[in-house]
Short mmCIF file of C-alpha atoms in Angstrom, two decimals:
data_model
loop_
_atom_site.label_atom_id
_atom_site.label_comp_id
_atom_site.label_asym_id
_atom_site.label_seq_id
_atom_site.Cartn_x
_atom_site.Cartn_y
_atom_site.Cartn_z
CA UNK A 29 42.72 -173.53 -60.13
CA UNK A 30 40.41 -176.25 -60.13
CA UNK A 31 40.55 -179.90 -57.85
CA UNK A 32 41.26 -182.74 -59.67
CA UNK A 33 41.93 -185.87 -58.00
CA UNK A 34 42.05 -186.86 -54.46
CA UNK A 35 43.93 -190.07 -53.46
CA UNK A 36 43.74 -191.76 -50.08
CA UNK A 37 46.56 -194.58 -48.22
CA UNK A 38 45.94 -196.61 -45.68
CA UNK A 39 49.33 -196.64 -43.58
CA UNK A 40 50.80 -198.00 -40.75
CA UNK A 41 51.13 -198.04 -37.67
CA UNK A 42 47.36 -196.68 -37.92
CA UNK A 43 47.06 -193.66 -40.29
CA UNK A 44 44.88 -192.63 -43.52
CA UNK A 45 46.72 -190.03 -45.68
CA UNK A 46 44.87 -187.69 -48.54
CA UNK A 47 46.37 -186.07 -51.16
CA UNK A 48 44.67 -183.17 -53.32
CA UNK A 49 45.56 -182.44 -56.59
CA UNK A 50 45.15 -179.34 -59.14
CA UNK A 51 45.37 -179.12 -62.61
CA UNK A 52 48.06 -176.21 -61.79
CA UNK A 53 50.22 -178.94 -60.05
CA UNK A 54 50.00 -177.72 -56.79
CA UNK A 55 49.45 -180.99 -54.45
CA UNK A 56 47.80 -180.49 -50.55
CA UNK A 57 47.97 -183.35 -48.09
CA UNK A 58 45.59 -184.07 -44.98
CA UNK A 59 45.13 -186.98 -42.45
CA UNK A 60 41.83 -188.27 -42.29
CA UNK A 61 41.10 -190.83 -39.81
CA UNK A 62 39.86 -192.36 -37.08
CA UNK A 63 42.06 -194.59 -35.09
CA UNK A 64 40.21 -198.04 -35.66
CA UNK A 65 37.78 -196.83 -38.51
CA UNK A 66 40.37 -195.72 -40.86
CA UNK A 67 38.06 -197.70 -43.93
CA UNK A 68 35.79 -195.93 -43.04
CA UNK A 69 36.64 -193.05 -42.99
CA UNK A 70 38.36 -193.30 -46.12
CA UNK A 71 35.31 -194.45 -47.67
CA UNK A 72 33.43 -191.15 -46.38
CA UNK A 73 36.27 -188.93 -47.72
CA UNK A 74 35.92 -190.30 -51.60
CA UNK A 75 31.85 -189.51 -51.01
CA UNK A 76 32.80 -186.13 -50.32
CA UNK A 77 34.68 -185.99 -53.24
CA UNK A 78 32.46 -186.24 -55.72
CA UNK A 79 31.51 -182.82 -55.25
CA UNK A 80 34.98 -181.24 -54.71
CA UNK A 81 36.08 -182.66 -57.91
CA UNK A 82 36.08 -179.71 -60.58
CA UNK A 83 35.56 -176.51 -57.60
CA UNK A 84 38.36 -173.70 -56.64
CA UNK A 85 40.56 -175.45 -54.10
CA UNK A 86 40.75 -171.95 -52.47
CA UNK A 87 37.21 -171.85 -51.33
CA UNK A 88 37.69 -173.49 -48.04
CA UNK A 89 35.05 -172.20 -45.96
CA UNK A 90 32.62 -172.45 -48.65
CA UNK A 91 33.57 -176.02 -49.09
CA UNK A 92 33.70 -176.56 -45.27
CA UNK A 93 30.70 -175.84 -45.11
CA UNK A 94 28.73 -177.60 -48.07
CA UNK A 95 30.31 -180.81 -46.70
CA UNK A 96 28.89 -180.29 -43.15
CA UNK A 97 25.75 -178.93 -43.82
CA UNK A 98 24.50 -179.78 -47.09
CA UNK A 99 24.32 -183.56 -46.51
CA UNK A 100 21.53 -183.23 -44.04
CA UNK A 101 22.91 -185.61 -41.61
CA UNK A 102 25.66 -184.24 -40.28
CA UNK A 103 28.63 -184.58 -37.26
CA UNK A 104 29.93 -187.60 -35.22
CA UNK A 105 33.42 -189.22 -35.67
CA UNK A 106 33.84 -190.27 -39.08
CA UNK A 107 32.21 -187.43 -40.94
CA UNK A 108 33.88 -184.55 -39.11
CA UNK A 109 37.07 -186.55 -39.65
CA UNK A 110 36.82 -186.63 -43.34
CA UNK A 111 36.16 -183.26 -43.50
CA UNK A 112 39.07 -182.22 -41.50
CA UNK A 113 41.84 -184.25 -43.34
CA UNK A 114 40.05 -182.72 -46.34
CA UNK A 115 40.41 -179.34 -44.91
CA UNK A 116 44.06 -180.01 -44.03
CA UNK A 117 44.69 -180.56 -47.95
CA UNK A 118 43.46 -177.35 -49.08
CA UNK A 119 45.14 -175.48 -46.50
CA UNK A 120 48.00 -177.06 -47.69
CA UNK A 121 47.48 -176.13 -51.31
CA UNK A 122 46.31 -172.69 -50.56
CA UNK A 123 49.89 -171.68 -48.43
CA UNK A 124 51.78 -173.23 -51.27
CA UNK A 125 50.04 -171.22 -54.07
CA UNK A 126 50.97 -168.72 -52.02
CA UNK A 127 54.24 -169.24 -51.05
CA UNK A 128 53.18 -168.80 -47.46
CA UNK A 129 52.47 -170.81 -44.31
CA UNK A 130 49.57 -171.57 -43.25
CA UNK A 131 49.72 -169.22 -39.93
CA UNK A 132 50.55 -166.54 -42.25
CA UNK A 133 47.38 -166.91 -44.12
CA UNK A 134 45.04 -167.15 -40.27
CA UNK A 135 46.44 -163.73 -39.65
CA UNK A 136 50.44 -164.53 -38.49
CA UNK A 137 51.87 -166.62 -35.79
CA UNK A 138 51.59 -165.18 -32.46
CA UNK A 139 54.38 -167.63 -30.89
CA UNK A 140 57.60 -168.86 -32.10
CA UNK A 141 57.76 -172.21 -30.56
CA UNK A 142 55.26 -174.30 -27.99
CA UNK A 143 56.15 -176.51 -24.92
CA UNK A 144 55.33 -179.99 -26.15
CA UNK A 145 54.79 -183.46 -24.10
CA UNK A 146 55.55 -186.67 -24.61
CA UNK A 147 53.91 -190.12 -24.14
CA UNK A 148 55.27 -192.73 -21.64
CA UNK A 149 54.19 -195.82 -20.68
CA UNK A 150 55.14 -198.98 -18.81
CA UNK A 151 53.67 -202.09 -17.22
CA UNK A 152 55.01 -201.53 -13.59
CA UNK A 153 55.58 -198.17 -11.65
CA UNK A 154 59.18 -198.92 -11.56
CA UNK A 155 58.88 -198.94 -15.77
CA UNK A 156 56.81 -195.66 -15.95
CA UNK A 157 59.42 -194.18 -13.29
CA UNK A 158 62.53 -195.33 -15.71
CA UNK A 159 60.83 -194.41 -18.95
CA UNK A 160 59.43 -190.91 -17.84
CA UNK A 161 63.01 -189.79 -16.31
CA UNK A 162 64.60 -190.86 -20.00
CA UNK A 163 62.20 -188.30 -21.85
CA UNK A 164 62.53 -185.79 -18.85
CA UNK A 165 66.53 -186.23 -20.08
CA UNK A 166 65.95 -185.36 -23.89
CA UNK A 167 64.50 -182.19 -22.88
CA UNK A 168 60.66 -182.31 -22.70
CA UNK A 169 59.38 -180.92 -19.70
CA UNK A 170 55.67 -182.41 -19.48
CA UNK A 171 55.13 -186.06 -19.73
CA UNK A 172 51.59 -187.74 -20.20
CA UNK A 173 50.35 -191.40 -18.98
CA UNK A 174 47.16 -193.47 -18.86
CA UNK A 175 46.42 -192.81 -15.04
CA UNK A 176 44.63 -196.44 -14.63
CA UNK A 177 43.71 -199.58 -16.33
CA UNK A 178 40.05 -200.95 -16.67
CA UNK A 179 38.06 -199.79 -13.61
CA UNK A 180 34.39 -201.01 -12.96
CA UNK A 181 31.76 -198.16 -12.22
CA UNK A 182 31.90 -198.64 -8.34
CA UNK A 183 35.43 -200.46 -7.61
CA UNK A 184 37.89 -201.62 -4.92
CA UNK A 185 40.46 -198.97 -3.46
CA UNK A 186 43.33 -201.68 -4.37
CA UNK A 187 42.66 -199.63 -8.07
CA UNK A 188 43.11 -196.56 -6.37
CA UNK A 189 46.32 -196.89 -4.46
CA UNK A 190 47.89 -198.65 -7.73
CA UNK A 191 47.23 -195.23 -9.25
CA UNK A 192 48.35 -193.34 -6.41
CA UNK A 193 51.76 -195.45 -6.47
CA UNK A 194 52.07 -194.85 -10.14
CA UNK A 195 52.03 -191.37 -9.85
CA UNK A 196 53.73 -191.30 -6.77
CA UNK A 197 57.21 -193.17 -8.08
CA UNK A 198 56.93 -190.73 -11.04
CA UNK A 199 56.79 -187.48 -9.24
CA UNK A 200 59.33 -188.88 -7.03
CA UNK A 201 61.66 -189.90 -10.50
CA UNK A 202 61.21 -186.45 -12.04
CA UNK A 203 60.91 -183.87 -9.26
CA UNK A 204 58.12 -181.35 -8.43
CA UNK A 205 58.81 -179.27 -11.58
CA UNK A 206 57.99 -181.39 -14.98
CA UNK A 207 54.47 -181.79 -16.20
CA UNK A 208 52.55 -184.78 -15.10
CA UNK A 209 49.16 -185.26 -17.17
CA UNK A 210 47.17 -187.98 -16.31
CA UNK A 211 44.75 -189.59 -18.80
CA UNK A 212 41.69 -191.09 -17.57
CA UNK A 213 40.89 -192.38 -21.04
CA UNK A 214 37.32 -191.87 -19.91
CA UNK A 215 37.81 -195.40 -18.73
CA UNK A 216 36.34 -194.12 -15.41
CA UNK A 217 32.93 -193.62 -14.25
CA UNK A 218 31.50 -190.94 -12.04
CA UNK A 219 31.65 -192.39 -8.86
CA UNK A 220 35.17 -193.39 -9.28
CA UNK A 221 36.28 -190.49 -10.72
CA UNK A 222 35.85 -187.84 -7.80
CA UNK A 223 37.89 -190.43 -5.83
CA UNK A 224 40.81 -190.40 -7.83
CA UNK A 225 41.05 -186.69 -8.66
CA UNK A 226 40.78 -185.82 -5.17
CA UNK A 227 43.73 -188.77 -4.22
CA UNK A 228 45.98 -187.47 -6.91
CA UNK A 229 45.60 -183.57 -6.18
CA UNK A 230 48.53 -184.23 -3.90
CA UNK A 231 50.64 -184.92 -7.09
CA UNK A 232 50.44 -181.24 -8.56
CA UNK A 233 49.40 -182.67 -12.23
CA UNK A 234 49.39 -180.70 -14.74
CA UNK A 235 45.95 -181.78 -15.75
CA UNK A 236 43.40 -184.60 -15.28
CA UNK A 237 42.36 -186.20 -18.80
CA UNK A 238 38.57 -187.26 -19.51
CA UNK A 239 38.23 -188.15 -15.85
CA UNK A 240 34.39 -189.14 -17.26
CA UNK A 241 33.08 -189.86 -20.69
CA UNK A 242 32.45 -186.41 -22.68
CA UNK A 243 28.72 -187.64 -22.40
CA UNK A 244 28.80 -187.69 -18.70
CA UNK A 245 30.19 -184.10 -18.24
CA UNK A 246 27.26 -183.49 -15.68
CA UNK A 247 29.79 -185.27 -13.58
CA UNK A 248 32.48 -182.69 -13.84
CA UNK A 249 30.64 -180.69 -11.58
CA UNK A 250 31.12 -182.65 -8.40
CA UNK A 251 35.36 -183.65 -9.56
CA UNK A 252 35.66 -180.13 -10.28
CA UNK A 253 34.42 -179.86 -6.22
CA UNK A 254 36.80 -182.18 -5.31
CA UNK A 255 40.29 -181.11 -6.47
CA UNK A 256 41.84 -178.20 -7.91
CA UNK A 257 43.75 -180.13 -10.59
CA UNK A 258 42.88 -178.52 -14.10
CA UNK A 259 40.12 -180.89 -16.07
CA UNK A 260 41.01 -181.45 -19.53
CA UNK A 261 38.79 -182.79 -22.48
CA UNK A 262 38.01 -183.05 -26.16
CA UNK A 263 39.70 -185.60 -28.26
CA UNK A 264 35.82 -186.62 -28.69
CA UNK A 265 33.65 -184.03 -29.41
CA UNK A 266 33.77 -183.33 -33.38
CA UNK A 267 32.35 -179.44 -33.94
CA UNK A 268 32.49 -175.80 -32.13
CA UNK A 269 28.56 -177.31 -31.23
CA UNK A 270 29.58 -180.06 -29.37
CA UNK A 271 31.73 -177.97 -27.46
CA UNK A 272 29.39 -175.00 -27.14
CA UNK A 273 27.81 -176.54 -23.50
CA UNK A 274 30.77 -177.87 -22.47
CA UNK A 275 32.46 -174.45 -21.94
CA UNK A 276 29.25 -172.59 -21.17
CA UNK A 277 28.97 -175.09 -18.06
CA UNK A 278 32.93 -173.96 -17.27
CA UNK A 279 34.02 -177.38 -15.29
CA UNK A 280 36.57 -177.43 -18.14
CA UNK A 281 40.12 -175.91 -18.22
CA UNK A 282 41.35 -176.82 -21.12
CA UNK A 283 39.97 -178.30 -24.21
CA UNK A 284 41.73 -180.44 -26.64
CA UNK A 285 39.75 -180.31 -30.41
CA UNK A 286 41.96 -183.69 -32.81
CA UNK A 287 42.68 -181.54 -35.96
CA UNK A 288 41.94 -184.85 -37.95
CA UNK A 289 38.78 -185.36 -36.17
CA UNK A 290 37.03 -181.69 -35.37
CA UNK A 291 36.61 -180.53 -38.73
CA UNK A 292 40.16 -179.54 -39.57
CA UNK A 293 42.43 -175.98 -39.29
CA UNK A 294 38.94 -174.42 -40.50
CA UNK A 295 36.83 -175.72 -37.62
CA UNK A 296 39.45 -176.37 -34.84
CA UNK A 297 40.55 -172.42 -35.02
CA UNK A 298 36.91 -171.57 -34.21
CA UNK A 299 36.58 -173.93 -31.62
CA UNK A 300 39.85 -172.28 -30.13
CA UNK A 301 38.35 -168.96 -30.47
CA UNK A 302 35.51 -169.58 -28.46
CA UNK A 303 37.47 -170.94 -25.47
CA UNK A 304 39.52 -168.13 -25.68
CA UNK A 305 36.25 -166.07 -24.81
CA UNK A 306 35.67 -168.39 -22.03
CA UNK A 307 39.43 -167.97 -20.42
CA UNK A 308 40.18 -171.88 -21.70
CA UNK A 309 43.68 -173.22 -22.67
CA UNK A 310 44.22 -174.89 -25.89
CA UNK A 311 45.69 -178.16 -26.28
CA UNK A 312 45.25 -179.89 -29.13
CA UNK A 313 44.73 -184.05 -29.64
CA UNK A 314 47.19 -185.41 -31.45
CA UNK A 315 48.72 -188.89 -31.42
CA UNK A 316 48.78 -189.02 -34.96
CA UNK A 317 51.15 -188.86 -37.97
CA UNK A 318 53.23 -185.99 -39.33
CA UNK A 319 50.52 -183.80 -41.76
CA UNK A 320 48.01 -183.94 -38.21
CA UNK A 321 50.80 -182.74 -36.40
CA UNK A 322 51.85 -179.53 -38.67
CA UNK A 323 47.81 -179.19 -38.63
CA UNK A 324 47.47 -178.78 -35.01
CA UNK A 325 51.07 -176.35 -35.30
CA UNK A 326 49.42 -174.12 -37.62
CA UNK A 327 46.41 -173.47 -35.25
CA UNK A 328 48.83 -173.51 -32.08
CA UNK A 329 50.32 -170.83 -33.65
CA UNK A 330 48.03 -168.23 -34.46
CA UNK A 331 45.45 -169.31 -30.95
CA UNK A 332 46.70 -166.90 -27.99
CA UNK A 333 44.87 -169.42 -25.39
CA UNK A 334 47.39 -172.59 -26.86
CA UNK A 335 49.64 -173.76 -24.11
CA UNK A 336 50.83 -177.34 -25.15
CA UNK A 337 51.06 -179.84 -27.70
CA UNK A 338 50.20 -183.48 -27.80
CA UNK A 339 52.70 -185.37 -30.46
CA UNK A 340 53.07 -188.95 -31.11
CA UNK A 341 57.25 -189.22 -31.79
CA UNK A 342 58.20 -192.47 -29.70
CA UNK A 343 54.38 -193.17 -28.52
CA UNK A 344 53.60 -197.02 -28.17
CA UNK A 345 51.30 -197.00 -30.60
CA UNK A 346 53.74 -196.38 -33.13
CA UNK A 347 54.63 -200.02 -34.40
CA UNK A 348 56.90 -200.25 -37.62
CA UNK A 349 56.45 -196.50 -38.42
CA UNK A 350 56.82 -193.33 -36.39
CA UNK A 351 55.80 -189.83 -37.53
CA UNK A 352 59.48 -188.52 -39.27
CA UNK A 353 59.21 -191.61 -41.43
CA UNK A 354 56.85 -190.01 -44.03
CA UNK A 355 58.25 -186.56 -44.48
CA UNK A 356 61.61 -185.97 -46.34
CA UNK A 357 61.98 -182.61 -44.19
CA UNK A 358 62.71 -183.94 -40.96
CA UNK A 359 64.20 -181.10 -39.24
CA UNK A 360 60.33 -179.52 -39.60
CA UNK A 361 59.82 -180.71 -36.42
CA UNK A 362 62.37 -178.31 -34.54
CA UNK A 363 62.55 -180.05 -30.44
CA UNK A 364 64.62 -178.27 -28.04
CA UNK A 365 64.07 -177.57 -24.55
CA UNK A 366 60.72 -179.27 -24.20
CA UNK A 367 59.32 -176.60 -26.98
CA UNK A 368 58.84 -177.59 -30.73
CA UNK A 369 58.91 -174.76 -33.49
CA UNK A 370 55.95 -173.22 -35.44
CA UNK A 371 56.65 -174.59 -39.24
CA UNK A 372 57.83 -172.14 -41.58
CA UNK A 373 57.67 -173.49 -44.81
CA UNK A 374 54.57 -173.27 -47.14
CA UNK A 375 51.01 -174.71 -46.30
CA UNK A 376 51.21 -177.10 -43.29
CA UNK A 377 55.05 -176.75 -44.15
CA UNK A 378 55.37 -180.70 -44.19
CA UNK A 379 57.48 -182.41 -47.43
CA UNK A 380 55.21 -185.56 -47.56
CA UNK A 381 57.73 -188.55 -48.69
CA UNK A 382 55.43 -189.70 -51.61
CA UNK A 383 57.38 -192.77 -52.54
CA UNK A 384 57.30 -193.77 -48.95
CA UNK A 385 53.71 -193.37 -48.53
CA UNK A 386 52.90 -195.31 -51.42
CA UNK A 387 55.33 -198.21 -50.78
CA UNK A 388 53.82 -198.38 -47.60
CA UNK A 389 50.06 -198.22 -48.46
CA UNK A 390 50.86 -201.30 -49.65
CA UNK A 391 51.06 -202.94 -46.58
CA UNK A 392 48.34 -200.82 -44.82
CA UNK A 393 46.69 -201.66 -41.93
CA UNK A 394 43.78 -202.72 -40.12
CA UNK A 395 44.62 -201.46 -36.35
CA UNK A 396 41.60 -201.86 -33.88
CA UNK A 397 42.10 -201.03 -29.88
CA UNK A 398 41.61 -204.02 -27.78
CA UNK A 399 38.59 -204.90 -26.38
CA UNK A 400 38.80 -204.97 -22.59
CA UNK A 401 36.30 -206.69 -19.84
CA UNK A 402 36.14 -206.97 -16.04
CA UNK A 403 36.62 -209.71 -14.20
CA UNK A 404 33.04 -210.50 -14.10
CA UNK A 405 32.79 -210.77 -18.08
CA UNK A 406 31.00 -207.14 -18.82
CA UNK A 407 32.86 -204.82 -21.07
CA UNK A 408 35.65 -202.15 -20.08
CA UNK A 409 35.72 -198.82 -21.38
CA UNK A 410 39.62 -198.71 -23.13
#
């Protein structure tokens, strides 16, 4: 079997989709992207191709590791990301020429289902409060929120209490028992950080997200010190290296690899393995589209140290599209009980909805995160 062709789309609400073809007929599909740099990442995905074109699609480490190491300059956001969506394609093909998943192929499954969370959001406490008891009622059982807005390096405790009372009216709404995560966003600097992880330990959360910048970990030191709360990051760091110190320093509970950013099912499941050896829970990034989703299932599925999984049904990013829209088997995604099933069908067991994608593409998009400042004009991390 040789590669043929590979075809990208630019759709919304923010997504880049690949598709790999064969000259056996056998199609694999990935999700390549960066959220705000989807052109470019597109762009690095067709330089790739020019050597994949004519090779054995069922050579994925090999090719893994030609396009990470054999261009010299390697890593960072956009390159890792075109690798994985890449990656995520010939998964794909290899579990359909196979007839198999692609769990089956990693060694088997060793879960049936995993707990999932969803996204909530809201302007006011009284909003979050409303909106996280109407996902707590179809069935999930951990809920995730951006724990603050823009927050200055040093800043007033008027930002802290507004956190406190978001929290607060949640864990009041949904009782002591539902998962609370709380996302930083790495919007918040060392000195504020320790403050509000030691005024939300009162909350029980389930886990504190990028309380500092993944380039400031020194600082997770002194939160670590000041709550008990389990410190989760991840969503940017790109390769098993740039997670390498992070768990060797072991401030970190649980890390959270993007499948369409760390160098794909190839990469991520390494990256899993090696927190496994340092007693670290898996849970992967993911507010992306359906083929990033299966991606992260497959790896969920066959990583003993996986706990929960990030998915992007409903989030509020999700403007004109949402995630079922693409794929003709809908039911993939199995949700009951706040768990969602380990697809069973062939490669990332996803039916991409072709027609869709390409009416679509037409439209594409050009989605960029807002640029935030303070009140005294300097920029705010978003």
């Amino acid at each position: 079997m040789k590669i043929t062709k590979l075809t990208t789309y630019i759709v919304p609400p923010r997504w880049c989709f690949l598709k790999i073809e064969t000259d056996e007929g056998i199609v694999g599909w990935g999700e390549p992207v960066v959220e705000g740099r989807a052109l470019t990442v597109e762009a690095a995905v067709h330089e790739l191709s020019d050597y994949l074109i004519g090779k054995d699609p069922m050579l994925i480490e090999d090719h893994w590791n030609v396009m990470y190491r054999a261009g010299f300059y390697r890593g960072g956001a956009v390159h890792m990301s075109a690798i994985a969506g890449i990656d995520q394609a010939l998964w794909d093909i290899k579990g359909k020429a196979y007839g198999q998943p692609v769990h089956a192929l990693l060694g088997g499954q060793c879960r049936d289902k995993i707990k999932v969370y969803s996204w909530i959001g809201g302007d006011r406490p009284s909003d979050v409060a409303a909106n996280a008891r109407d996902v707590v009622a179809r069935g999930f059982k951990a809920i995730k929120l951006n724990g603050c807005e823009e927050m200055q390096i040093v800043d007033t405790w008027d930002k802290v209490e507004k956190a406190v009372e978001t929290i607060a009216t949640i864990r009041e709404a949904i009782g002591p028992h539902i998962g609370i995560g709380v996302d930083f966003h790495g919007r918040v600097h060392r000195p504020m950080a320790k403050v509000l992880a030691r005024e939300l330990q009162q909350f029980n959360l389930l886990f504190i997200e990028e309380p500092v910048l993944s380039e400031n970990r020194e600082a997770l030191k002194e939160i670590a010190n000041h709550c008990s709360t389990p410190i989760a990051l991840g969503e940017r760091l790109f390769s098993r290296w740039d997670f390498k110190s992070v768990l060797s320093d072991g401030y970190v509970d649980i890390i959270q690899p993007d499948l369409s950013h760390a160098g794909g099912i190839t990469e991520c499941r390494k990256i899993a393995a090696m927190a496994e050896a340092y007693d670290v829970a898996l849970a992967p990034h993911c507010p992306l589209g359906p083929i990033a989703l299966a991606a992260c299932l497959q790896v969920d599925a066959v990583s003993y140290n996986a706990f929960i999984q990030e998915q992007s049904l409903g989030i509020h990013y999700n403007k004109g599209n949402d995630i079922l829209d693409y794929i003709s088997n809908k039911e993939v995604f199995h949700y009951a009980d706040g768990f969602v099933s380990i697809p069973q069908g062939p490669g990332l067991g996803v039916e991409v909805d072709e027609a869709y994608v390409i009416e679509r593409a037409k439209e594409g998009h050009r989605w960029r995160n807002p640029v935030w400042r303070h009140e005294d004009g300097s920029v705010a991390e978003w």
